[in-house]
Amino acid sequence: MKNIFIILIAMVTFSSVAQQSITLEECYRLVTENYPLAKQIQLLEDQNKLDSEVLANTKMPQLYVDAQATYQSDVIEVPIPNSNIEGLNKDQYRATLSVNQLIYNGGITDASIKVKSAQLQTKQKQVEVNLYQLKQQINQLYFSILLSQESELLLQSKKAQLQSKLSEVQSGIKHGVLLPASDKVLEAELLKIKQQSQELLSNKIVLIETLSDLVNKPLDLSTQFESPLLKVPLESQLNRPELELFQFKKEEIASSESLIAKQNAPKLLGFATGGYGNPGLNMLDNSFQTFYTVGIKLNWNVFDWNSNKKQRQSLAIHKDIIDTEAETFKLNTNIKLNQQQKEIDKIEGFILSDLEIINLRKEVLQSADSQLKNGVITSSAYITELTNLYEDENTLLKHKIQLQLAKANYNIIKGQ
């Protein structure tokens, strides 16, 4: 007895572990984490780190090695008779090591790093926007699966009702109350239900496999898809990632403006060069010598033909363009929200009508059931009324799922 109890506990535990469930919110999270495009967020981060390090390296000393050997057709000679000053060799050699150190450049390096950082934010937010747009595709798949689940349950309910009625009809035939062929109609209808069930199963498998690929998580027929409790938010403010993207684009422009403003600042560099060659710095000494030079250099573009000013004007126009894009997006999104709200209201009206129709169909079916038992109508007439009720119940089911889908899409459009 003890062993049997342990086996039962193990079976229940295995069953609870084997059957997984998933929610709509979890699908949203999985697609934003596992969709291949999501990898770009980290890749962009890594790329920006490398680019920023390259820019920061401009503050470090820059080393240059230069070596050359030349042969000249003529050289400088000293035109003084009996001076005993040897002319230079026509073959000359030189090797140098130069060091340049940036002392001041008006903050261009830091401004360039800030531009890269702003560009990173914009690119990463664009990836988020692209991932966000997948949520409506998730909605369509998820609620289609829910519809398949509920339709199967409704179909099985009809099947159970027909099987029960088939037993009653067969009993009536046996006792001579009903015609001999009355049960054949019910059996044919049961075969139709079997076909419909197979079609539902096939469609559900395709939907689940597609959703599984999209969220990159194993899902199958044993997976329980939870029905979400959705509400349409009352607040009117949009919360879409596209709005943040527009703001990041404007911040990127602001950082570019700051960089452009510093481009004409004076640049001060220190330099040092050491070398070995023939001749050295003393051109009159025709031998190999070591030498060096040190100094500072100032570079200042005093007049750039208003190029800097025009670049800033161009960025200002770009900022205005982004503002118009943001206004257009808000307008179009609010129009979609209004249309979606009208869709929700329409479906809610349909559901109220569906309930009234179903109540009437049930009364008609109840009357047909009594008439079939008494042999007043045929099985075909009864199936017609049962099918009418099933189709109306199926319509109600579709409208309920459509209402959930419409609310989910409304939330996605709004950014909730």
mmCIF file of N, CA, C and O in Angstrom, residues 121-122 124-136 238-251 321-334 336 411-416:
data_model
loop_
_atom_site.group_PDB
_atom_site.id
_atom_site.type_symbol
_atom_site.label_atom_id
_atom_site.label_comp_id
_atom_site.label_asym_id
_atom_site.label_seq_id
_atom_site.Cartn_x
_atom_site.Cartn_y
_atom_site.Cartn_z
ATOM 1 N N GLN A 121 22.190 55.263 -27.828
ATOM 2 C CA GLN A 121 20.833 55.278 -27.278
ATOM 3 C C GLN A 121 19.787 55.226 -28.390
ATOM 4 O O GLN A 121 18.798 54.496 -28.288
ATOM 5 N N THR A 122 20.022 55.983 -29.447
ATOM 6 C CA THR A 122 19.071 56.022 -30.558
ATOM 7 C C THR A 122 18.974 54.660 -31.237
ATOM 8 O O THR A 122 17.865 54.159 -31.511
ATOM 9 N N GLN A 124 19.798 51.657 -30.047
ATOM 10 C CA GLN A 124 19.214 50.641 -29.162
ATOM 11 C C GLN A 124 17.710 50.829 -29.035
ATOM 12 O O GLN A 124 16.951 49.853 -29.003
ATOM 13 N N LYS A 125 17.266 52.079 -28.979
ATOM 14 C CA LYS A 125 15.821 52.329 -28.901
ATOM 15 C C LYS A 125 15.128 51.932 -30.194
ATOM 16 O O LYS A 125 13.989 51.439 -30.166
ATOM 17 N N GLN A 126 15.800 52.086 -31.323
ATOM 18 C CA GLN A 126 15.226 51.651 -32.596
ATOM 19 C C GLN A 126 15.025 50.134 -32.588
ATOM 20 O O GLN A 126 14.024 49.627 -33.104
ATOM 21 N N VAL A 127 15.973 49.411 -32.002
ATOM 22 C CA VAL A 127 15.828 47.959 -31.883
ATOM 23 C C VAL A 127 14.613 47.632 -31.015
ATOM 24 O O VAL A 127 13.818 46.739 -31.335
ATOM 25 N N GLU A 128 14.456 48.360 -29.906
ATOM 26 C CA GLU A 128 13.301 48.142 -29.025
ATOM 27 C C GLU A 128 11.993 48.407 -29.759
ATOM 28 O O GLU A 128 11.009 47.684 -29.576
ATOM 29 N N VAL A 129 11.979 49.435 -30.586
ATOM 30 C CA VAL A 129 10.777 49.749 -31.368
ATOM 31 C C VAL A 129 10.441 48.601 -32.313
ATOM 32 O O VAL A 129 9.286 48.177 -32.420
ATOM 33 N N ASN A 130 11.460 48.083 -32.982
ATOM 34 C CA ASN A 130 11.234 46.967 -33.910
ATOM 35 C C ASN A 130 10.741 45.722 -33.185
ATOM 36 O O ASN A 130 9.875 44.995 -33.686
ATOM 37 N N LEU A 131 11.271 45.472 -31.984
ATOM 38 C CA LEU A 131 10.824 44.334 -31.187
ATOM 39 C C LEU A 131 9.400 44.548 -30.681
ATOM 40 O O LEU A 131 8.600 43.611 -30.620
ATOM 41 N N TYR A 132 9.086 45.790 -30.334
ATOM 42 C CA TYR A 132 7.741 46.098 -29.825
ATOM 43 C C TYR A 132 6.677 45.810 -30.876
ATOM 44 O O TYR A 132 5.568 45.356 -30.560
ATOM 45 N N GLN A 133 7.020 46.062 -32.127
ATOM 46 C CA GLN A 133 6.056 45.854 -33.209
ATOM 47 C C GLN A 133 5.713 44.375 -33.413
ATOM 48 O O GLN A 133 4.737 44.054 -34.083
ATOM 49 N N LEU A 134 6.520 43.484 -32.824
ATOM 50 C CA LEU A 134 6.230 42.051 -32.915
ATOM 51 C C LEU A 134 5.073 41.650 -31.996
ATOM 52 O O LEU A 134 4.512 40.563 -32.140
ATOM 53 N N LYS A 135 4.722 42.525 -31.056
ATOM 54 C CA LYS A 135 3.705 42.160 -30.067
ATOM 55 C C LYS A 135 2.328 41.936 -30.704
ATOM 56 O O LYS A 135 1.565 41.083 -30.238
ATOM 57 N N GLN A 136 2.009 42.694 -31.735
ATOM 58 C CA GLN A 136 0.719 42.463 -32.393
ATOM 59 C C GLN A 136 0.695 41.108 -33.091
ATOM 60 O O GLN A 136 -0.343 40.455 -33.156
ATOM 61 N N LEU A 238 -0.109 58.564 -24.417
ATOM 62 C CA LEU A 238 0.567 57.473 -25.119
ATOM 63 C C LEU A 238 1.869 57.125 -24.403
ATOM 64 O O LEU A 238 2.530 57.994 -23.832
ATOM 65 N N ASN A 239 2.242 55.857 -24.477
ATOM 66 C CA ASN A 239 3.480 55.415 -23.833
ATOM 67 C C ASN A 239 4.262 54.508 -24.784
ATOM 68 O O ASN A 239 4.822 53.505 -24.366
ATOM 69 N N ARG A 240 4.310 54.868 -26.051
ATOM 70 C CA ARG A 240 4.967 54.049 -27.059
ATOM 71 C C ARG A 240 6.480 54.293 -27.057
ATOM 72 O O ARG A 240 6.947 55.422 -26.825
ATOM 73 N N PRO A 241 7.281 53.256 -27.340
ATOM 74 C CA PRO A 241 8.740 53.448 -27.388
ATOM 75 C C PRO A 241 9.174 54.374 -28.515
ATOM 76 O O PRO A 241 10.255 54.958 -28.457
ATOM 77 N N GLU A 242 8.325 54.520 -29.549
ATOM 78 C CA GLU A 242 8.671 55.431 -30.645
ATOM 79 C C GLU A 242 8.829 56.866 -30.151
ATOM 80 O O GLU A 242 9.662 57.626 -30.673
ATOM 81 N N LEU A 243 8.034 57.257 -29.131
ATOM 82 C CA LEU A 243 8.131 58.615 -28.603
ATOM 83 C C LEU A 243 9.493 58.837 -27.943
ATOM 84 O O LEU A 243 10.086 59.909 -28.068
ATOM 85 N N GLU A 244 9.987 57.815 -27.231
ATOM 86 C CA GLU A 244 11.335 57.910 -26.659
ATOM 87 C C GLU A 244 12.386 57.962 -27.765
ATOM 88 O O GLU A 244 13.399 58.659 -27.639
ATOM 89 N N LEU A 245 12.138 57.231 -28.848
ATOM 90 C CA LEU A 245 13.079 57.238 -29.970
ATOM 91 C C LEU A 245 13.198 58.640 -30.557
ATOM 92 O O LEU A 245 14.312 59.110 -30.842
ATOM 93 N N PHE A 246 12.069 59.320 -30.735
ATOM 94 C CA PHE A 246 12.107 60.697 -31.251
ATOM 95 C C PHE A 246 12.912 61.597 -30.303
ATOM 96 O O PHE A 246 13.683 62.453 -30.756
ATOM 97 N N GLN A 247 12.738 61.408 -28.996
ATOM 98 C CA GLN A 247 13.462 62.232 -28.020
ATOM 99 C C GLN A 247 14.953 61.947 -28.075
ATOM 100 O O GLN A 247 15.780 62.868 -28.025
ATOM 101 N N PHE A 248 15.322 60.683 -28.223
ATOM 102 C CA PHE A 248 16.739 60.329 -28.315
ATOM 103 C C PHE A 248 17.364 60.909 -29.584
ATOM 104 O O PHE A 248 18.535 61.302 -29.583
ATOM 105 N N LYS A 249 16.604 60.937 -30.671
ATOM 106 C CA LYS A 249 17.115 61.537 -31.905
ATOM 107 C C LYS A 249 17.406 63.020 -31.703
ATOM 108 O O LYS A 249 18.416 63.546 -32.204
ATOM 109 N N LYS A 250 16.531 63.716 -30.971
ATOM 110 C CA LYS A 250 16.753 65.139 -30.711
ATOM 111 C C LYS A 250 17.964 65.347 -29.802
ATOM 112 O O LYS A 250 18.736 66.300 -29.982
ATOM 113 N N GLU A 251 18.153 64.442 -28.837
ATOM 114 C CA GLU A 251 19.329 64.539 -27.966
ATOM 115 C C GLU A 251 20.608 64.262 -28.762
ATOM 116 O O GLU A 251 21.657 64.875 -28.500
ATOM 117 N N ILE A 321 12.290 68.473 -38.395
ATOM 118 C CA ILE A 321 11.759 67.307 -39.119
ATOM 119 C C ILE A 321 11.335 66.221 -38.133
ATOM 120 O O ILE A 321 10.281 65.591 -38.274
ATOM 121 N N ILE A 322 12.168 65.992 -37.112
ATOM 122 C CA ILE A 322 11.842 64.979 -36.102
ATOM 123 C C ILE A 322 10.579 65.370 -35.343
ATOM 124 O O ILE A 322 9.733 64.518 -35.028
ATOM 125 N N ASP A 323 10.429 66.660 -35.045
ATOM 126 C CA ASP A 323 9.205 67.128 -34.374
ATOM 127 C C ASP A 323 7.965 66.828 -35.215
ATOM 128 O O ASP A 323 6.931 66.401 -34.682
ATOM 129 N N THR A 324 8.066 67.052 -36.520
ATOM 130 C CA THR A 324 6.909 66.770 -37.386
ATOM 131 C C THR A 324 6.634 65.261 -37.462
ATOM 132 O O THR A 324 5.473 64.842 -37.511
ATOM 133 N N GLU A 325 7.713 64.459 -37.440
ATOM 134 C CA GLU A 325 7.527 63.006 -37.435
ATOM 135 C C GLU A 325 6.823 62.558 -36.155
ATOM 136 O O GLU A 325 5.948 61.686 -36.184
ATOM 137 N N ALA A 326 7.215 63.158 -35.027
ATOM 138 C CA ALA A 326 6.587 62.802 -33.748
ATOM 139 C C ALA A 326 5.108 63.207 -33.737
ATOM 140 O O ALA A 326 4.243 62.444 -33.275
ATOM 141 N N GLU A 327 4.803 64.395 -34.248
ATOM 142 C CA GLU A 327 3.407 64.844 -34.301
ATOM 143 C C GLU A 327 2.575 63.941 -35.201
ATOM 144 O O GLU A 327 1.430 63.594 -34.884
ATOM 145 N N THR A 328 3.167 63.550 -36.344
ATOM 146 C CA THR A 328 2.459 62.655 -37.269
ATOM 147 C C THR A 328 2.203 61.303 -36.624
ATOM 148 O O THR A 328 1.108 60.729 -36.754
ATOM 149 N N PHE A 329 3.208 60.808 -35.910
ATOM 150 C CA PHE A 329 3.048 59.512 -35.239
ATOM 151 C C PHE A 329 1.941 59.578 -34.185
ATOM 152 O O PHE A 329 1.103 58.667 -34.088
ATOM 153 N N LYS A 330 1.923 60.636 -33.390
ATOM 154 C CA LYS A 330 0.878 60.777 -32.363
ATOM 155 C C LYS A 330 -0.513 60.851 -32.993
ATOM 156 O O LYS A 330 -1.465 60.219 -32.509
ATOM 157 N N LEU A 331 -0.616 61.605 -34.085
ATOM 158 C CA LEU A 331 -1.907 61.746 -34.758
ATOM 159 C C LEU A 331 -2.386 60.396 -35.283
ATOM 160 O O LEU A 331 -3.530 59.979 -35.041
ATOM 161 N N ASN A 332 -1.519 59.697 -35.998
ATOM 162 C CA ASN A 332 -1.899 58.399 -36.573
ATOM 163 C C ASN A 332 -2.217 57.371 -35.490
ATOM 164 O O ASN A 332 -3.142 56.563 -35.634
ATOM 165 N N THR A 333 -1.452 57.425 -34.390
ATOM 166 C CA THR A 333 -1.689 56.472 -33.301
ATOM 167 C C THR A 333 -3.024 56.738 -32.624
ATOM 168 O O THR A 333 -3.766 55.807 -32.296
ATOM 169 N N ASN A 334 -3.347 58.007 -32.412
ATOM 170 C CA ASN A 334 -4.643 58.348 -31.801
ATOM 171 C C ASN A 334 -5.807 57.962 -32.713
ATOM 172 O O ASN A 334 -6.867 57.543 -32.234
ATOM 173 N N LYS A 336 -5.728 55.372 -34.772
ATOM 174 C CA LYS A 336 -5.817 53.915 -34.615
ATOM 175 C C LYS A 336 -6.507 53.550 -33.300
ATOM 176 O O LYS A 336 -7.298 52.605 -33.240
ATOM 177 N N ASN A 411 -4.114 47.985 -26.241
ATOM 178 C CA ASN A 411 -3.035 48.220 -25.281
ATOM 179 C C ASN A 411 -1.681 48.354 -25.964
ATOM 180 O O ASN A 411 -0.837 49.160 -25.555
ATOM 181 N N ILE A 412 -1.468 47.541 -27.006
ATOM 182 C CA ILE A 412 -0.200 47.627 -27.740
ATOM 183 C C ILE A 412 -0.103 48.951 -28.488
ATOM 184 O O ILE A 412 0.948 49.605 -28.501
ATOM 185 N N ILE A 413 -1.203 49.349 -29.129
ATOM 186 C CA ILE A 413 -1.203 50.642 -29.845
ATOM 187 C C ILE A 413 -0.932 51.794 -28.894
ATOM 188 O O ILE A 413 -0.204 52.736 -29.214
ATOM 189 N N LYS A 414 -1.498 51.682 -27.690
ATOM 190 C CA LYS A 414 -1.340 52.766 -26.710
ATOM 191 C C LYS A 414 0.027 52.734 -26.054
ATOM 192 O O LYS A 414 0.547 53.759 -25.613
ATOM 193 N N GLY A 415 0.616 51.533 -25.969
ATOM 194 C CA GLY A 415 1.917 51.422 -25.329
ATOM 195 C C GLY A 415 1.848 50.992 -23.880
ATOM 196 O O GLY A 415 2.746 51.304 -23.082
ATOM 197 N N GLN A 416 0.771 50.270 -23.527
ATOM 198 C CA GLN A 416 0.617 49.813 -22.144
ATOM 199 C C GLN A 416 1.262 48.448 -21.951
ATOM 200 O O GLN A 416 1.267 47.648 -22.831
#
